[in-house]
XYZ file of C-alpha atoms in Angstrom:
258
model
C -42.653 58.602 -60.507
C -45.780 60.613 -59.533
C -47.932 57.357 -59.903
C -45.816 55.618 -57.881
C -45.545 58.363 -54.879
C -49.619 58.231 -54.718
C -50.114 55.054 -54.381
C -47.565 54.341 -51.510
C -48.812 57.199 -49.636
C -52.606 56.192 -50.862
C -52.784 52.377 -51.287
C -49.426 51.171 -48.253
C -50.107 54.275 -45.586
C -46.489 55.145 -46.047
C -45.529 58.016 -44.507
C -42.877 59.225 -45.427
C -40.577 58.682 -48.466
C -37.186 58.894 -48.999
C -35.075 59.738 -51.521
C -31.186 59.264 -51.897
C -29.144 59.838 -54.340
C -25.354 60.434 -55.257
C -23.819 64.086 -54.693
C -23.874 65.222 -57.859
C -26.220 62.798 -59.860
C -28.385 66.489 -61.487
C -30.910 63.888 -63.151
C -31.610 62.179 -60.482
C -31.859 65.609 -58.009
C -34.338 67.556 -60.498
C -36.973 64.005 -60.615
C -36.838 64.514 -57.143
C -36.971 67.922 -57.561
C -40.384 67.863 -59.067
C -41.691 65.913 -57.485
C -41.620 67.892 -53.787
C -38.856 65.873 -52.147
C -37.152 68.860 -49.853
C -33.469 68.545 -49.635
C -32.268 67.286 -45.841
C -27.917 67.467 -46.932
C -25.744 65.789 -47.527
C -24.729 62.562 -45.811
C -21.110 61.280 -46.126
C -20.218 58.243 -47.679
C -23.859 56.647 -47.643
C -24.240 54.720 -50.738
C -21.790 52.401 -52.735
C -21.241 52.662 -55.726
C -18.060 50.915 -57.615
C -17.043 49.813 -54.681
C -16.368 52.410 -52.709
C -18.508 54.875 -50.543
C -19.904 57.467 -51.674
C -21.679 60.753 -49.660
C -25.252 60.632 -50.942
C -28.138 63.296 -51.163
C -31.189 62.800 -49.166
C -35.071 63.861 -49.977
C -38.295 63.565 -47.675
C -41.709 63.360 -49.134
C -44.499 63.662 -47.189
C -48.278 62.927 -47.672
C -49.206 65.698 -47.050
C -47.087 67.736 -48.677
C -47.389 69.492 -52.602
C -46.055 67.347 -55.480
C -44.034 69.963 -57.085
C -40.720 72.386 -56.861
C -40.913 73.263 -53.000
C -38.124 75.841 -53.967
C -37.059 77.560 -57.724
C -34.514 76.106 -59.590
C -32.886 78.510 -62.278
C -30.972 77.406 -65.727
C -28.465 79.708 -67.519
C -29.381 81.359 -70.328
C -27.226 82.710 -73.081
C -27.411 86.045 -72.850
C -26.459 88.114 -76.596
C -25.336 91.322 -76.978
C -22.330 94.426 -77.298
C -20.583 91.555 -79.074
C -20.524 89.270 -75.889
C -22.190 85.532 -75.873
C -22.338 84.984 -71.998
C -23.454 81.042 -71.928
C -23.140 78.581 -69.362
C -19.805 77.480 -68.071
C -17.754 73.981 -69.844
C -16.051 71.585 -68.145
C -14.268 72.424 -70.984
C -13.353 75.713 -69.800
C -11.564 74.871 -66.164
C -7.757 75.860 -67.951
C -9.210 79.568 -67.801
C -11.227 79.762 -64.678
C -7.707 78.171 -63.474
C -5.688 80.494 -65.323
C -7.728 83.595 -64.430
C -7.641 82.283 -60.932
C -4.152 81.828 -60.790
C -3.527 85.516 -61.274
C -2.030 87.434 -59.344
C -4.875 90.826 -59.669
C -7.732 87.693 -59.320
C -5.909 86.307 -56.028
C -5.474 89.555 -54.621
C -9.258 90.957 -54.378
C -10.959 87.228 -53.771
C -8.736 86.401 -50.896
C -10.293 83.482 -50.381
C -9.839 82.128 -53.154
C -7.758 78.862 -53.039
C -3.936 79.867 -53.001
C -2.740 77.751 -55.495
C -6.090 77.338 -57.298
C -5.588 74.077 -59.192
C -8.384 72.262 -61.697
C -9.998 70.463 -58.337
C -10.637 73.714 -57.054
C -12.537 75.062 -60.515
C -14.095 71.600 -60.509
C -15.438 72.276 -57.415
C -16.451 75.682 -57.859
C -18.793 74.070 -61.535
C -20.193 72.051 -59.054
C -20.741 74.746 -56.389
C -22.413 76.660 -59.060
C -25.095 73.292 -59.906
C -26.244 73.731 -55.821
C -26.982 77.523 -56.284
C -29.027 77.396 -59.878
C -30.589 74.321 -57.653
C -30.918 76.154 -54.689
C -32.417 79.320 -56.561
C -29.955 81.626 -55.451
C -27.687 83.019 -58.097
C -26.436 82.301 -61.737
C -22.868 82.545 -63.601
C -22.061 82.982 -67.183
C -18.999 82.068 -68.860
C -18.233 85.522 -71.101
C -17.308 84.555 -74.413
C -16.621 86.615 -77.711
C -18.690 84.853 -80.275
C -16.230 85.149 -83.563
C -12.986 84.390 -80.772
C -12.834 80.761 -80.779
C -15.757 80.992 -77.596
C -12.279 80.664 -75.022
C -14.184 82.154 -71.185
C -12.855 85.111 -71.192
C -14.859 86.161 -67.657
C -17.275 84.985 -64.980
C -19.751 87.455 -63.794
C -23.524 86.183 -62.158
C -25.967 87.850 -60.212
C -26.543 85.628 -55.948
C -28.310 86.392 -53.163
C -31.795 86.553 -55.269
C -34.487 87.563 -53.390
C -37.348 86.302 -56.051
C -39.310 90.048 -56.961
C -36.622 92.163 -55.215
C -33.176 91.899 -55.102
C -29.689 90.543 -56.378
C -26.591 90.915 -56.451
C -23.431 91.415 -59.013
C -20.300 89.676 -59.205
C -17.818 89.174 -61.458
C -13.353 88.470 -61.963
C -12.303 88.168 -65.436
C -9.619 87.050 -67.351
C -6.588 88.929 -67.999
C -6.666 88.552 -71.310
C -9.858 90.668 -71.251
C -8.523 93.321 -69.687
C -8.279 96.497 -70.525
C -11.175 96.392 -73.467
C -14.216 97.114 -71.384
C -15.435 93.463 -71.211
C -16.701 92.818 -67.806
C -18.441 96.508 -68.004
C -20.478 94.974 -71.175
C -21.448 92.031 -69.555
C -22.684 93.020 -66.538
C -24.255 95.660 -68.955
C -25.894 93.136 -70.449
C -26.424 91.267 -66.767
C -28.378 93.514 -64.743
C -30.992 93.829 -67.887
C -31.524 90.647 -67.037
C -32.255 90.941 -63.616
C -34.179 93.694 -64.126
C -36.270 92.540 -67.786
C -35.949 89.452 -66.982
C -35.707 88.064 -63.641
C -37.609 91.036 -62.534
C -35.583 91.917 -59.779
C -36.260 95.704 -57.960
C -33.049 96.973 -57.134
C -29.281 95.388 -58.794
C -26.650 95.285 -55.590
C -22.461 94.993 -55.931
C -20.036 95.799 -53.562
C -15.615 96.116 -54.776
C -13.487 97.160 -52.433
C -11.780 100.275 -51.939
C -9.046 100.200 -53.109
C -10.083 97.989 -56.019
C -10.171 101.543 -58.666
C -11.086 99.059 -62.115
C -13.683 96.767 -60.190
C -15.594 99.886 -58.978
C -15.030 101.715 -62.896
C -16.739 98.516 -64.153
C -20.189 99.558 -61.232
C -19.553 102.820 -61.266
C -19.794 102.294 -65.931
C -23.264 100.430 -65.283
C -25.298 103.502 -63.315
C -25.177 102.032 -59.960
C -24.092 104.556 -57.026
C -22.545 103.858 -54.240
C -24.691 104.581 -50.863
C -22.329 103.102 -48.120
C -19.396 101.469 -46.831
C -19.262 98.423 -44.933
C -15.661 99.364 -42.905
C -13.901 95.610 -42.542
C -16.269 94.522 -45.541
C -13.949 92.165 -47.019
C -11.957 89.818 -47.730
C -8.238 90.739 -49.505
C -5.538 88.622 -49.987
C -4.273 89.391 -46.556
C -6.180 90.362 -44.162
C -10.124 92.273 -44.394
C -10.928 95.198 -46.000
C -12.733 98.233 -46.927
C -16.556 97.513 -49.564
C -17.813 100.264 -50.733
C -21.250 98.920 -52.460
C -23.910 100.272 -54.611
C -27.407 99.383 -56.537
C -29.529 100.748 -58.484
C -33.303 100.348 -58.842
C -35.146 99.346 -61.622
C -37.368 102.454 -61.944
C -33.379 104.718 -62.243
C -31.698 102.321 -64.425
C -35.024 102.217 -67.117
C -34.852 105.843 -66.931
C -31.379 106.934 -67.487
C -31.904 104.305 -70.674
C -33.707 106.844 -71.519
C -32.447 110.207 -70.232
């Protein structure tokens, strides 16, 4: 493909190259990313596919563009700590996602979540995770106990990544995992990964003022409250105040050696 691109620009005088692929064709999109194409967006009903029109991604490449990725593409490393494994999500996890996201407590605190929550919503969420990785914005893990059938117990992610500067951590838990310290341990490993492997200098997290369980998880991982944003989050039934926490890498490392 690089040879073809160079031939088109240098020998044929091409001024712009266009790439299109059905949405969801991640191998094609990753190839275009490697070649330096800029993703311009999604065109609805743009490509025929098995007798129907499908939405399509479209990208462009100019002769002056570098033939290399223009943005980071994040992968999902497998992390293990404190009896937990953080691994990529799989299609087989969809029933567990539906169970967790249909739970009354999850629905209360994540007020923008669809209700009722269906398998289609879970699959759309998995696609959203792939989009965020491709854009270099976030990474999300399924939290499992390797010795207990690898069943998803929770989801944890870092997002709003500003390379070498900061990211935010978020999470939800399946009812099966509550009261067992699963999320406290999982978040601890994500914070470590963010500082040691991703290389950010600040990790933040937020929770609704009345979400006591979530705030305890954040505080147990050494993040300190720095403010309250009034009406800063959406819970089921309306907007609510949110408490913001953060920790700097120097503070986190000092606490580990205290």
